[in-house]
mmCIF file of C-alpha atoms and ligand atoms in Angstrom:
data_model
loop_
_atom_site.group_PDB
_atom_site.id
_atom_site.type_symbol
_atom_site.label_atom_id
_atom_site.label_comp_id
_atom_site.label_asym_id
_atom_site.label_seq_id
_atom_site.Cartn_x
_atom_site.Cartn_y
_atom_site.Cartn_z
ATOM 1 C CA MET A 14 74.514 108.178 117.158
ATOM 2 C CA THR A 15 77.015 105.114 118.354
ATOM 3 C CA ASP A 16 80.656 105.676 119.857
ATOM 4 C CA LYS A 17 81.877 102.078 118.544
ATOM 5 C CA THR A 18 85.714 103.455 117.731
ATOM 6 C CA ILE A 19 85.726 101.202 114.040
ATOM 7 C CA LEU A 20 82.244 103.126 113.112
ATOM 8 C CA ARG A 21 83.752 106.244 114.379
ATOM 9 C CA ALA A 22 87.366 105.515 111.713
ATOM 10 C CA LEU A 23 85.035 104.925 109.273
ATOM 11 C CA ARG A 24 82.517 107.848 109.659
ATOM 12 C CA GLY A 25 86.051 110.274 109.002
ATOM 13 C CA GLU A 26 86.634 110.900 112.918
ATOM 14 C CA THR A 27 90.571 111.461 113.502
ATOM 15 C CA LEU A 28 91.016 109.252 117.104
ATOM 16 C CA ALA A 29 93.728 109.821 119.558
ATOM 17 C CA THR A 30 94.309 105.539 119.459
ATOM 18 C CA PRO A 31 93.068 104.003 116.221
ATOM 19 C CA PRO A 32 91.061 101.237 116.750
ATOM 20 C CA ILE A 33 92.485 97.451 115.506
ATOM 21 C CA TRP A 34 91.418 94.376 114.084
ATOM 22 C CA MET A 35 93.394 91.903 112.324
ATOM 23 C CA MET A 36 92.572 90.137 108.328
ATOM 24 C CA ARG A 37 92.210 86.747 109.641
ATOM 25 C CA GLN A 38 92.467 87.123 113.222
ATOM 26 C CA ALA A 39 90.541 83.546 113.239
ATOM 27 C CA GLY A 40 92.743 81.231 111.965
ATOM 28 C CA ARG A 41 95.110 78.515 112.180
ATOM 29 C CA TYR A 42 98.189 80.461 114.808
ATOM 30 C CA LEU A 43 95.219 80.075 117.447
ATOM 31 C CA PRO A 44 95.595 76.723 119.654
ATOM 32 C CA GLU A 45 91.558 77.305 120.238
ATOM 33 C CA TYR A 46 91.099 78.142 116.851
ATOM 34 C CA ARG A 47 92.474 74.333 115.491
ATOM 35 C CA ALA A 48 90.634 72.704 118.384
ATOM 36 C CA THR A 49 87.275 73.676 117.254
ATOM 37 C CA ARG A 50 87.923 73.143 113.462
ATOM 38 C CA GLU A 51 88.391 69.537 114.317
ATOM 39 C CA GLN A 52 85.633 69.579 115.923
ATOM 40 C CA ALA A 53 83.658 70.860 113.198
ATOM 41 C CA GLY A 54 85.170 67.978 110.916
ATOM 42 C CA ASP A 55 86.780 70.101 108.388
ATOM 43 C CA PHE A 56 86.979 73.953 107.273
ATOM 44 C CA LEU A 57 83.769 73.855 105.317
ATOM 45 C CA LYS A 58 82.354 72.094 107.717
ATOM 46 C CA LEU A 59 83.410 74.934 110.201
ATOM 47 C CA CYS A 60 82.167 77.660 108.088
ATOM 48 C CA TYR A 61 78.559 76.337 107.531
ATOM 49 C CA ASN A 62 77.902 75.619 111.388
ATOM 50 C CA PRO A 63 76.875 78.484 113.136
ATOM 51 C CA ASP A 64 77.219 77.646 116.788
ATOM 52 C CA LEU A 65 81.252 77.023 115.645
ATOM 53 C CA ALA A 66 81.828 79.492 112.907
ATOM 54 C CA ALA A 67 80.125 81.979 115.801
ATOM 55 C CA GLU A 68 82.711 80.697 118.502
ATOM 56 C CA VAL A 69 85.811 81.017 116.278
ATOM 57 C CA THR A 70 84.788 84.189 115.515
ATOM 58 C CA LEU A 71 84.516 85.663 118.934
ATOM 59 C CA GLN A 72 87.975 83.842 120.399
ATOM 60 C CA PRO A 73 90.165 86.668 118.882
ATOM 61 C CA ILE A 74 88.011 88.838 121.064
ATOM 62 C CA ARG A 75 88.068 86.924 123.813
ATOM 63 C CA ARG A 76 91.521 86.688 124.045
ATOM 64 C CA TYR A 77 92.997 90.343 122.466
ATOM 65 C CA GLY A 78 89.487 92.566 122.726
ATOM 66 C CA PHE A 79 90.128 93.301 118.966
ATOM 67 C CA ASP A 80 87.499 96.581 118.380
ATOM 68 C CA ALA A 81 86.110 94.564 115.598
ATOM 69 C CA ALA A 82 84.950 91.282 114.594
ATOM 70 C CA ILE A 83 84.822 89.942 111.335
ATOM 71 C CA LEU A 84 82.645 86.794 110.496
ATOM 72 C CA PHE A 85 83.935 83.734 110.357
ATOM 73 C CA ALA A 86 83.181 82.185 106.525
ATOM 74 C CA ASP A 87 85.498 82.387 103.108
ATOM 75 C CA ILE A 88 84.740 84.610 99.817
ATOM 76 C CA LEU A 89 84.730 80.823 98.104
ATOM 77 C CA LEU A 90 81.331 80.564 99.812
ATOM 78 C CA LEU A 91 79.151 82.880 97.356
ATOM 79 C CA PRO A 92 81.037 80.760 94.155
ATOM 80 C CA GLN A 93 79.894 77.401 95.763
ATOM 81 C CA ALA A 94 75.686 78.849 96.442
ATOM 82 C CA LEU A 95 76.291 79.912 92.938
ATOM 83 C CA GLY A 96 76.162 76.357 91.651
ATOM 84 C CA ALA A 97 80.330 75.790 91.723
ATOM 85 C CA ASP A 98 81.453 72.582 93.134
ATOM 86 C CA LEU A 99 83.740 73.103 95.965
ATOM 87 C CA TRP A 100 85.967 71.662 98.181
ATOM 88 C CA PHE A 101 89.917 71.689 100.126
ATOM 89 C CA VAL A 102 93.001 69.727 99.289
ATOM 90 C CA THR A 103 94.708 69.694 103.371
ATOM 91 C CA GLY A 104 98.069 71.351 103.115
ATOM 92 C CA GLU A 105 96.876 72.634 99.254
ATOM 93 C CA GLY A 106 94.383 75.187 99.632
ATOM 94 C CA PRO A 107 90.603 75.622 97.758
ATOM 95 C CA ARG A 108 89.479 73.356 94.671
ATOM 96 C CA LEU A 109 86.582 74.773 92.877
ATOM 97 C CA SER A 110 85.056 73.436 89.218
ATOM 98 C CA THR A 111 85.647 75.307 86.234
ATOM 99 C CA ILE A 112 84.083 77.950 84.415
ATOM 100 C CA THR A 113 85.718 78.500 80.484
ATOM 101 C CA ASP A 114 83.004 79.221 78.246
ATOM 102 C CA MET A 115 79.317 81.459 78.346
ATOM 103 C CA ALA A 116 77.891 77.587 78.663
ATOM 104 C CA GLY A 117 79.459 77.839 82.354
ATOM 105 C CA VAL A 118 78.239 80.678 83.329
ATOM 106 C CA THR A 119 74.623 80.675 81.651
ATOM 107 C CA ALA A 120 74.479 76.998 83.671
ATOM 108 C CA LEU A 121 74.901 78.813 87.336
ATOM 109 C CA ARG A 122 72.162 79.391 89.680
ATOM 110 C CA PRO A 123 69.277 82.113 89.564
ATOM 111 C CA THR A 124 71.122 84.805 92.077
ATOM 112 C CA THR A 125 67.535 84.489 93.838
ATOM 113 C CA ASP A 126 68.689 81.145 95.050
ATOM 114 C CA ILE A 127 72.220 81.631 96.631
ATOM 115 C CA HIS A 128 70.235 82.050 100.286
ATOM 116 C CA GLU A 129 69.590 78.201 100.433
ATOM 117 C CA THR A 130 73.147 77.495 100.805
ATOM 118 C CA LEU A 131 73.893 80.815 102.989
ATOM 119 C CA SER A 132 71.282 80.301 105.251
ATOM 120 C CA PRO A 133 73.534 79.168 107.374
ATOM 121 C CA ILE A 134 76.398 82.339 107.353
ATOM 122 C CA TYR A 135 73.303 84.363 108.510
ATOM 123 C CA GLU A 136 72.459 82.773 110.801
ATOM 124 C CA THR A 137 76.267 82.707 112.289
ATOM 125 C CA VAL A 138 75.373 86.889 111.962
ATOM 126 C CA LYS A 139 72.989 86.773 114.070
ATOM 127 C CA ILE A 140 74.477 84.716 116.735
ATOM 128 C CA LEU A 141 77.361 87.089 117.018
ATOM 129 C CA ALA A 142 75.164 90.416 116.886
ATOM 130 C CA ARG A 143 73.689 88.813 119.905
ATOM 131 C CA ALA A 144 77.350 87.626 121.255
ATOM 132 C CA LEU A 145 79.953 90.746 121.022
ATOM 133 C CA PRO A 146 80.417 92.902 123.595
ATOM 134 C CA PRO A 147 78.574 96.070 122.781
ATOM 135 C CA GLU A 148 81.948 98.178 122.030
ATOM 136 C CA THR A 149 82.715 95.764 119.163
ATOM 137 C CA THR A 150 82.161 95.875 115.332
ATOM 138 C CA LEU A 151 80.804 93.028 113.456
ATOM 139 C CA ILE A 152 82.112 93.359 110.237
ATOM 140 C CA GLY A 153 80.566 91.368 107.045
ATOM 141 C CA PHE A 154 82.586 90.347 103.901
ATOM 142 C CA ALA A 155 82.715 89.354 100.729
ATOM 143 C CA GLY A 156 85.531 88.889 97.907
ATOM 144 C CA ALA A 157 85.123 90.989 94.950
ATOM 145 C CA PRO A 158 84.147 90.149 91.595
ATOM 146 C CA TRP A 159 88.000 89.854 89.789
ATOM 147 C CA THR A 160 89.238 88.052 92.867
ATOM 148 C CA VAL A 161 86.187 85.405 92.982
ATOM 149 C CA ALA A 162 86.123 84.959 89.564
ATOM 150 C CA THR A 163 89.952 84.033 89.307
ATOM 151 C CA TYR A 164 89.159 81.371 91.629
ATOM 152 C CA MET A 165 85.958 80.312 89.322
ATOM 153 C CA VAL A 166 87.872 80.374 86.154
ATOM 154 C CA ALA A 167 90.973 78.485 87.352
ATOM 155 C CA GLY A 168 88.850 76.352 89.637
ATOM 156 C CA ARG A 169 91.784 76.849 92.782
ATOM 157 C CA GLY A 170 94.491 79.712 93.570
ATOM 158 C CA THR A 171 97.191 81.019 91.155
ATOM 159 C CA PRO A 172 99.900 83.037 91.265
ATOM 160 C CA ASP A 173 99.559 84.826 88.420
ATOM 161 C CA GLN A 174 95.559 84.800 87.754
ATOM 162 C CA ALA A 175 96.087 83.928 84.331
ATOM 163 C CA PRO A 176 93.728 81.859 83.339
ATOM 164 C CA ALA A 177 90.977 84.503 84.257
ATOM 165 C CA HIS A 178 92.982 86.747 82.218
ATOM 166 C CA LYS A 179 92.941 84.429 79.349
ATOM 167 C CA LEU A 180 89.415 84.175 79.510
ATOM 168 C CA LYS A 181 89.058 87.996 79.947
ATOM 169 C CA ASP A 182 91.126 88.841 77.010
ATOM 170 C CA THR A 183 89.617 85.829 74.599
ATOM 171 C CA ASP A 184 86.090 85.732 75.517
ATOM 172 C CA ARG A 185 85.333 88.666 76.908
ATOM 173 C CA ALA A 186 81.249 88.039 76.519
ATOM 174 C CA ALA A 187 81.330 85.358 78.660
ATOM 175 C CA PHE A 188 83.834 87.116 80.993
ATOM 176 C CA VAL A 189 82.012 90.150 81.689
ATOM 177 C CA ALA A 190 79.143 88.173 81.995
ATOM 178 C CA LEU A 191 80.576 86.270 84.814
ATOM 179 C CA ILE A 192 81.395 89.267 86.467
ATOM 180 C CA ASP A 193 78.151 90.187 86.326
ATOM 181 C CA ARG A 194 76.918 87.161 87.827
ATOM 182 C CA ILE A 195 79.188 87.331 90.214
ATOM 183 C CA THR A 196 78.238 91.405 90.951
ATOM 184 C CA GLU A 197 74.645 90.244 91.292
ATOM 185 C CA GLY A 198 75.299 87.922 94.239
ATOM 186 C CA THR A 199 77.768 89.356 96.045
ATOM 187 C CA ILE A 200 75.119 92.622 96.511
ATOM 188 C CA GLU A 201 72.698 90.143 97.850
ATOM 189 C CA TYR A 202 74.630 88.183 100.124
ATOM 190 C CA LEU A 203 76.092 91.686 101.644
ATOM 191 C CA ASP A 204 72.499 92.404 102.243
ATOM 192 C CA ALA A 205 71.684 89.289 103.552
ATOM 193 C CA GLN A 206 74.489 89.677 106.038
ATOM 194 C CA VAL A 207 73.600 93.552 106.517
ATOM 195 C CA GLN A 208 69.580 92.491 107.538
ATOM 196 C CA ALA A 209 71.360 89.637 109.809
ATOM 197 C CA GLY A 210 73.358 92.233 112.206
ATOM 198 C CA ALA A 211 76.787 92.744 109.998
ATOM 199 C CA GLU A 212 77.045 96.599 110.831
ATOM 200 C CA VAL A 213 80.092 97.002 108.190
ATOM 201 C CA VAL A 214 81.434 94.869 104.864
ATOM 202 C CA LYS A 215 84.344 94.342 103.532
ATOM 203 C CA LEU A 216 85.105 93.410 99.950
ATOM 204 C CA PHE A 217 88.385 91.980 99.578
ATOM 205 C CA ASP A 218 90.174 92.296 96.060
ATOM 206 C CA SER A 219 93.263 90.246 96.882
ATOM 207 C CA TRP A 220 94.268 89.764 93.263
ATOM 208 C CA ALA A 221 93.485 93.290 92.312
ATOM 209 C CA GLY A 222 96.876 94.096 91.701
ATOM 210 C CA SER A 223 97.368 92.088 88.467
ATOM 211 C CA LEU A 224 94.473 94.054 87.002
ATOM 212 C CA LYS A 225 96.691 97.010 85.030
ATOM 213 C CA GLY A 226 95.595 100.567 83.318
ATOM 214 C CA GLN A 227 91.651 100.137 81.752
ATOM 215 C CA ASP A 228 91.554 96.348 83.269
ATOM 216 C CA PHE A 229 91.428 97.521 86.920
ATOM 217 C CA GLN A 230 89.331 100.397 86.118
ATOM 218 C CA ASP A 231 86.581 97.714 84.128
ATOM 219 C CA PHE A 232 87.398 94.617 86.958
ATOM 220 C CA ALA A 233 88.270 96.536 90.372
ATOM 221 C CA VAL A 234 86.480 100.048 90.347
ATOM 222 C CA LEU A 235 83.159 99.535 88.376
ATOM 223 C CA PRO A 236 82.100 96.197 89.983
ATOM 224 C CA ALA A 237 83.575 97.606 93.636
ATOM 225 C CA LYS A 238 81.394 101.254 92.516
ATOM 226 C CA ARG A 239 78.259 99.303 91.406
ATOM 227 C CA ILE A 240 77.957 97.129 94.519
ATOM 228 C CA ILE A 241 78.407 100.109 96.457
ATOM 229 C CA ALA A 242 76.042 102.467 95.104
ATOM 230 C CA GLU A 243 73.307 99.255 95.455
ATOM 231 C CA LEU A 244 74.237 98.369 99.021
ATOM 232 C CA LYS A 245 74.097 102.283 99.785
ATOM 233 C CA ARG A 246 70.736 102.761 98.132
ATOM 234 C CA ARG A 247 69.415 99.616 100.646
ATOM 235 C CA HIS A 248 71.336 100.848 103.516
ATOM 236 C CA PRO A 249 72.113 104.765 103.069
ATOM 237 C CA THR A 250 74.311 104.301 106.625
ATOM 238 C CA LEU A 251 76.423 101.091 105.924
ATOM 239 C CA PRO A 252 80.105 101.962 106.341
ATOM 240 C CA ILE A 253 81.713 99.864 103.473
ATOM 241 C CA ILE A 254 85.540 98.878 103.203
ATOM 242 C CA ALA A 255 87.068 98.315 100.114
ATOM 243 C CA PHE A 256 90.533 96.273 100.188
ATOM 244 C CA PRO A 257 91.854 96.478 96.491
ATOM 245 C CA ARG A 258 94.891 94.590 96.896
ATOM 246 C CA GLU A 259 98.670 95.450 95.338
ATOM 247 C CA GLY A 260 96.510 97.816 93.581
ATOM 248 C CA GLY A 261 99.521 100.694 94.302
ATOM 249 C CA ASP A 262 98.679 103.463 92.292
ATOM 250 C CA GLY A 263 95.602 102.223 92.025
ATOM 251 C CA TYR A 264 94.520 102.922 95.501
ATOM 252 C CA VAL A 265 94.374 107.165 94.523
ATOM 253 C CA GLY A 266 91.428 108.001 94.133
ATOM 254 C CA PHE A 267 89.966 104.548 94.632
ATOM 255 C CA ALA A 268 87.102 106.092 97.645
ATOM 256 C CA LYS A 269 86.188 108.625 95.682
ATOM 257 C CA ALA A 270 85.793 106.710 92.206
ATOM 258 C CA THR A 271 83.927 102.931 93.938
ATOM 259 C CA GLY A 272 81.641 105.299 96.975
ATOM 260 C CA ALA A 273 83.705 103.361 99.688
ATOM 261 C CA ASP A 274 84.033 105.126 103.314
ATOM 262 C CA CYS A 275 87.616 103.270 103.459
ATOM 263 C CA VAL A 276 90.509 101.729 101.574
ATOM 264 C CA ALA A 277 92.410 99.495 103.443
ATOM 265 C CA LEU A 278 96.187 99.070 102.348
ATOM 266 C CA ASP A 279 98.526 96.607 101.754
ATOM 267 C CA ASN A 280 102.622 96.725 102.597
ATOM 268 C CA SER A 281 103.060 97.058 99.441
ATOM 269 C CA VAL A 282 102.642 100.819 99.788
ATOM 270 C CA THR A 283 104.663 103.001 102.465
ATOM 271 C CA PRO A 284 102.236 104.566 105.121
ATOM 272 C CA GLU A 285 103.784 107.919 104.792
ATOM 273 C CA TRP A 286 102.725 107.493 101.333
ATOM 274 C CA ALA A 287 99.128 106.777 102.081
ATOM 275 C CA ALA A 288 98.786 108.914 103.550
ATOM 276 C CA GLU A 289 99.739 111.666 101.646
ATOM 277 C CA HIS A 290 97.863 110.437 98.931
ATOM 278 C CA VAL A 291 94.975 107.783 99.830
ATOM 279 C CA GLN A 292 93.990 109.395 103.536
ATOM 280 C CA ILE A 293 93.653 112.629 102.053
ATOM 281 C CA ASP A 294 90.211 111.455 100.944
ATOM 282 C CA GLY A 295 88.994 109.396 104.254
ATOM 283 C CA CYS A 296 89.674 106.618 106.319
ATOM 284 C CA VAL A 297 92.155 104.062 105.725
ATOM 285 C CA GLN A 298 92.799 100.609 107.028
ATOM 286 C CA GLY A 299 96.133 99.239 107.549
ATOM 287 C CA ASN A 300 98.882 98.124 107.247
ATOM 288 C CA LEU A 301 101.146 96.278 109.243
ATOM 289 C CA ALA A 302 103.438 93.596 107.134
ATOM 290 C CA SER A 303 102.076 90.233 108.446
ATOM 291 C CA HIS A 304 105.408 88.849 108.785
ATOM 292 C CA HIS A 305 106.239 90.332 111.896
ATOM 293 C CA MET A 306 103.922 88.264 113.496
ATOM 294 C CA VAL A 307 106.158 85.560 112.709
ATOM 295 C CA THR A 308 109.549 87.246 113.720
ATOM 296 C CA GLY A 309 108.257 90.227 116.125
ATOM 297 C CA GLY A 310 111.199 91.804 118.251
ATOM 298 C CA GLN A 311 111.822 95.659 117.722
ATOM 299 C CA ALA A 312 110.787 95.572 114.846
ATOM 300 C CA LEU A 313 107.386 94.815 115.199
ATOM 301 C CA VAL A 314 107.333 97.897 117.730
ATOM 302 C CA ASN A 315 109.082 100.620 115.837
ATOM 303 C CA GLU A 316 107.067 99.839 112.622
ATOM 304 C CA THR A 317 103.502 99.478 114.264
ATOM 305 C CA ARG A 318 104.833 103.061 115.378
ATOM 306 C CA ARG A 319 105.210 104.795 112.719
ATOM 307 C CA ILE A 320 102.548 103.643 110.882
ATOM 308 C CA VAL A 321 100.223 104.560 113.800
ATOM 309 C CA LYS A 322 102.136 107.940 113.747
ATOM 310 C CA ALA A 323 102.244 108.440 109.699
ATOM 311 C CA PHE A 324 98.218 107.775 109.509
ATOM 312 C CA SER A 325 97.690 110.007 112.768
ATOM 313 C CA GLY A 326 96.573 112.998 111.148
ATOM 314 C CA GLY A 327 93.589 111.472 109.939
ATOM 315 C CA PRO A 328 91.023 108.780 110.045
ATOM 316 C CA HIS A 329 92.530 105.018 110.612
ATOM 317 C CA ILE A 330 91.738 101.451 111.514
ATOM 318 C CA PHE A 331 95.232 99.733 112.336
ATOM 319 C CA ASN A 332 95.299 96.404 110.576
ATOM 320 C CA LEU A 333 97.908 94.611 108.756
ATOM 321 C CA GLY A 334 98.632 94.444 104.836
ATOM 322 C CA HIS A 335 97.230 90.969 104.576
ATOM 323 C CA GLY A 336 95.990 88.316 106.855
ATOM 324 C CA ILE A 337 98.683 86.507 109.387
ATOM 325 C CA THR A 338 100.128 83.902 109.026
ATOM 326 C CA PRO A 339 99.583 80.055 110.592
ATOM 327 C CA ASP A 340 102.854 80.405 111.233
ATOM 328 C CA ALA A 341 102.518 83.720 113.837
ATOM 329 C CA ASP A 342 103.124 83.969 117.658
ATOM 330 C CA PRO A 343 100.408 84.543 119.000
ATOM 331 C CA ASP A 344 102.177 87.173 121.534
ATOM 332 C CA ASN A 345 103.308 89.361 118.805
ATOM 333 C CA VAL A 346 99.645 90.147 118.644
ATOM 334 C CA THR A 347 100.120 91.177 122.030
ATOM 335 C CA ARG A 348 103.377 93.196 121.525
ATOM 336 C CA MET A 349 100.915 94.931 118.098
ATOM 337 C CA ILE A 350 98.130 95.726 120.099
ATOM 338 C CA GLU A 351 100.230 96.873 122.627
ATOM 339 C CA ALA A 352 101.951 99.527 120.707
ATOM 340 C CA VAL A 353 99.110 100.824 118.741
ATOM 341 C CA ARG A 354 97.353 101.842 122.231
ATOM 342 C CA GLY A 355 100.492 103.338 123.010
ATOM 343 C CA GLY A 356 103.068 100.917 124.887
HETATM 344 O O1 1CP B 407 92.399 75.401 107.540
HETATM 345 C C1 1CP B 407 92.125 76.276 107.379
HETATM 346 O O2 1CP B 407 91.789 76.609 108.872
HETATM 347 C C2 1CP B 407 91.693 77.512 106.091
HETATM 348 C C3 1CP B 407 92.291 78.346 106.107
HETATM 349 C C4 1CP B 407 91.040 79.831 105.955
HETATM 350 C C5 1CP B 407 90.612 80.414 106.569
HETATM 351 C C6 1CP B 407 91.425 80.826 108.599
HETATM 352 C C7 1CP B 407 90.654 79.990 104.921
HETATM 353 C C8 1CP B 407 91.037 78.927 103.396
HETATM 354 N N1 1CP B 407 89.581 80.843 104.987
HETATM 355 C C9 1CP B 407 89.983 80.719 106.131
HETATM 356 C C10 1CP B 407 88.549 82.283 106.464
HETATM 357 C C11 1CP B 407 88.783 83.349 106.266
HETATM 358 N N2 1CP B 407 88.659 83.269 104.397
HETATM 359 C C12 1CP B 407 87.854 84.290 106.399
HETATM 360 C C13 1CP B 407 87.519 84.640 108.070
HETATM 361 C C14 1CP B 407 87.849 86.173 108.466
HETATM 362 C C15 1CP B 407 88.820 86.403 109.247
HETATM 363 O O3 1CP B 407 89.650 86.848 108.440
HETATM 364 O O4 1CP B 407 89.469 85.899 110.409
HETATM 365 C C16 1CP B 407 88.321 85.596 105.203
HETATM 366 C C17 1CP B 407 88.096 87.050 105.552
HETATM 367 C C18 1CP B 407 88.330 85.297 103.928
HETATM 368 C C19 1CP B 407 88.807 85.285 103.357
HETATM 369 C C20 1CP B 407 89.559 85.187 101.673
HETATM 370 N N3 1CP B 407 89.726 83.689 101.351
HETATM 371 C C21 1CP B 407 90.732 85.876 101.022
HETATM 372 C C22 1CP B 407 90.384 87.342 100.818
HETATM 373 C C23 1CP B 407 91.597 87.565 101.764
HETATM 374 C C24 1CP B 407 92.974 87.038 101.591
HETATM 375 O O5 1CP B 407 93.346 86.870 102.595
HETATM 376 O O6 1CP B 407 93.790 87.629 100.352
HETATM 377 C C25 1CP B 407 90.626 84.394 99.801
HETATM 378 C C26 1CP B 407 91.536 84.987 98.480
HETATM 379 C C27 1CP B 407 90.157 83.743 99.984
HETATM 380 C C28 1CP B 407 90.141 82.002 99.509
HETATM 381 C C29 1CP B 407 91.274 81.181 100.324
HETATM 382 N N4 1CP B 407 90.584 80.557 101.302
HETATM 383 C C30 1CP B 407 91.309 79.669 102.504
HETATM 384 C C31 1CP B 407 92.529 79.953 101.691
HETATM 385 C C32 1CP B 407 94.121 79.212 101.874
HETATM 386 C C33 1CP B 407 92.147 80.828 100.478
HETATM 387 C C34 1CP B 407 93.380 81.253 99.593
HETATM 388 C C35 1CP B 407 93.707 80.191 98.684
HETATM 389 C C36 1CP B 407 94.475 80.345 97.773
HETATM 390 O O7 1CP B 407 94.920 81.634 96.777
HETATM 391 O O8 1CP B 407 95.266 79.444 97.314
#
């Protein structure tokens, strides 16, 4: 048995003080991150350089003493390993070659070949498993199939995921084949991260909120369920966090429907509602609005305390509702941590 606080919360224990980590805790709001990214050359070179990727993963642990470190990588590395072209346009974001039909899906590389591209990521995990303080939990991650598919179809981030919805509604067979390929790749990618030393894995479904009704069942719930079932077959004690962002009512019953040990909440739901409707099934993670890391002040402290209080009756991991933004003030993170730990 381990005493790591995040693992205790994920096993369903209610702790007097919730453990804390923060989405995008390694990132551009930190001067030391910007310096290391510059040293690497660019974002993708940083992801594929195990020593430097481990270094930026450790930076927020050293600065703040978070209870978990999240592997520094990106959800778009799996599409690249499956054969998509991937590059980042400075100031704009990721770009990928697009998949618009069955021929595009068929042309992807076999799942067994992904490790050729992704082996530096496993190397980063191995370095971290040795370098982290004994009380810090190491989280691996991947994108959930729907979110990854939205980028592979559109070739970029989109406000409404329209290209993926269009493929889903006009060429169902191609779309389902794409989801299946990503699902299989995600299982092998996360399995390899666990073998390298990741203690928890998280599935990021950042665009789950645009799936409605049966689509939410078919493309947010079912792929997560498949991935979780297979990972738990291979690693029975592995805790898994699922993040169906902006899932709304879809958060209710999500843990039971998918087998996830913890549901991460965005800040479109109140902590009081989520305590009543989601935390009744087990651990939840969240859900302070990221803008408080920019604006700070008493509102940050009050809202942090409100969230801690609302979730105090059950297992809870404190986090933001989405990633911290580059314009955040690093001192506000310190204030948030003080407020969570009783300040
Ligand atoms: O300029 C930079 O340095 C790049 C900014 C950046 C960073 C720091 C990107 C580009 N990715 C990352 C790291 C990252 N991405 C992590 C590392 C661990 C940590 O949290 O500290 C993780 C978990 C992700 C996951 C990720 N990448 C998601 C899911 C979570 C979320 O934020 O919703 C998504 C959607 C991506 C795609 C992506 N990568 C980067 C950007 C700017 C984007 C979004 C693009 C878009 O939708 O337009």
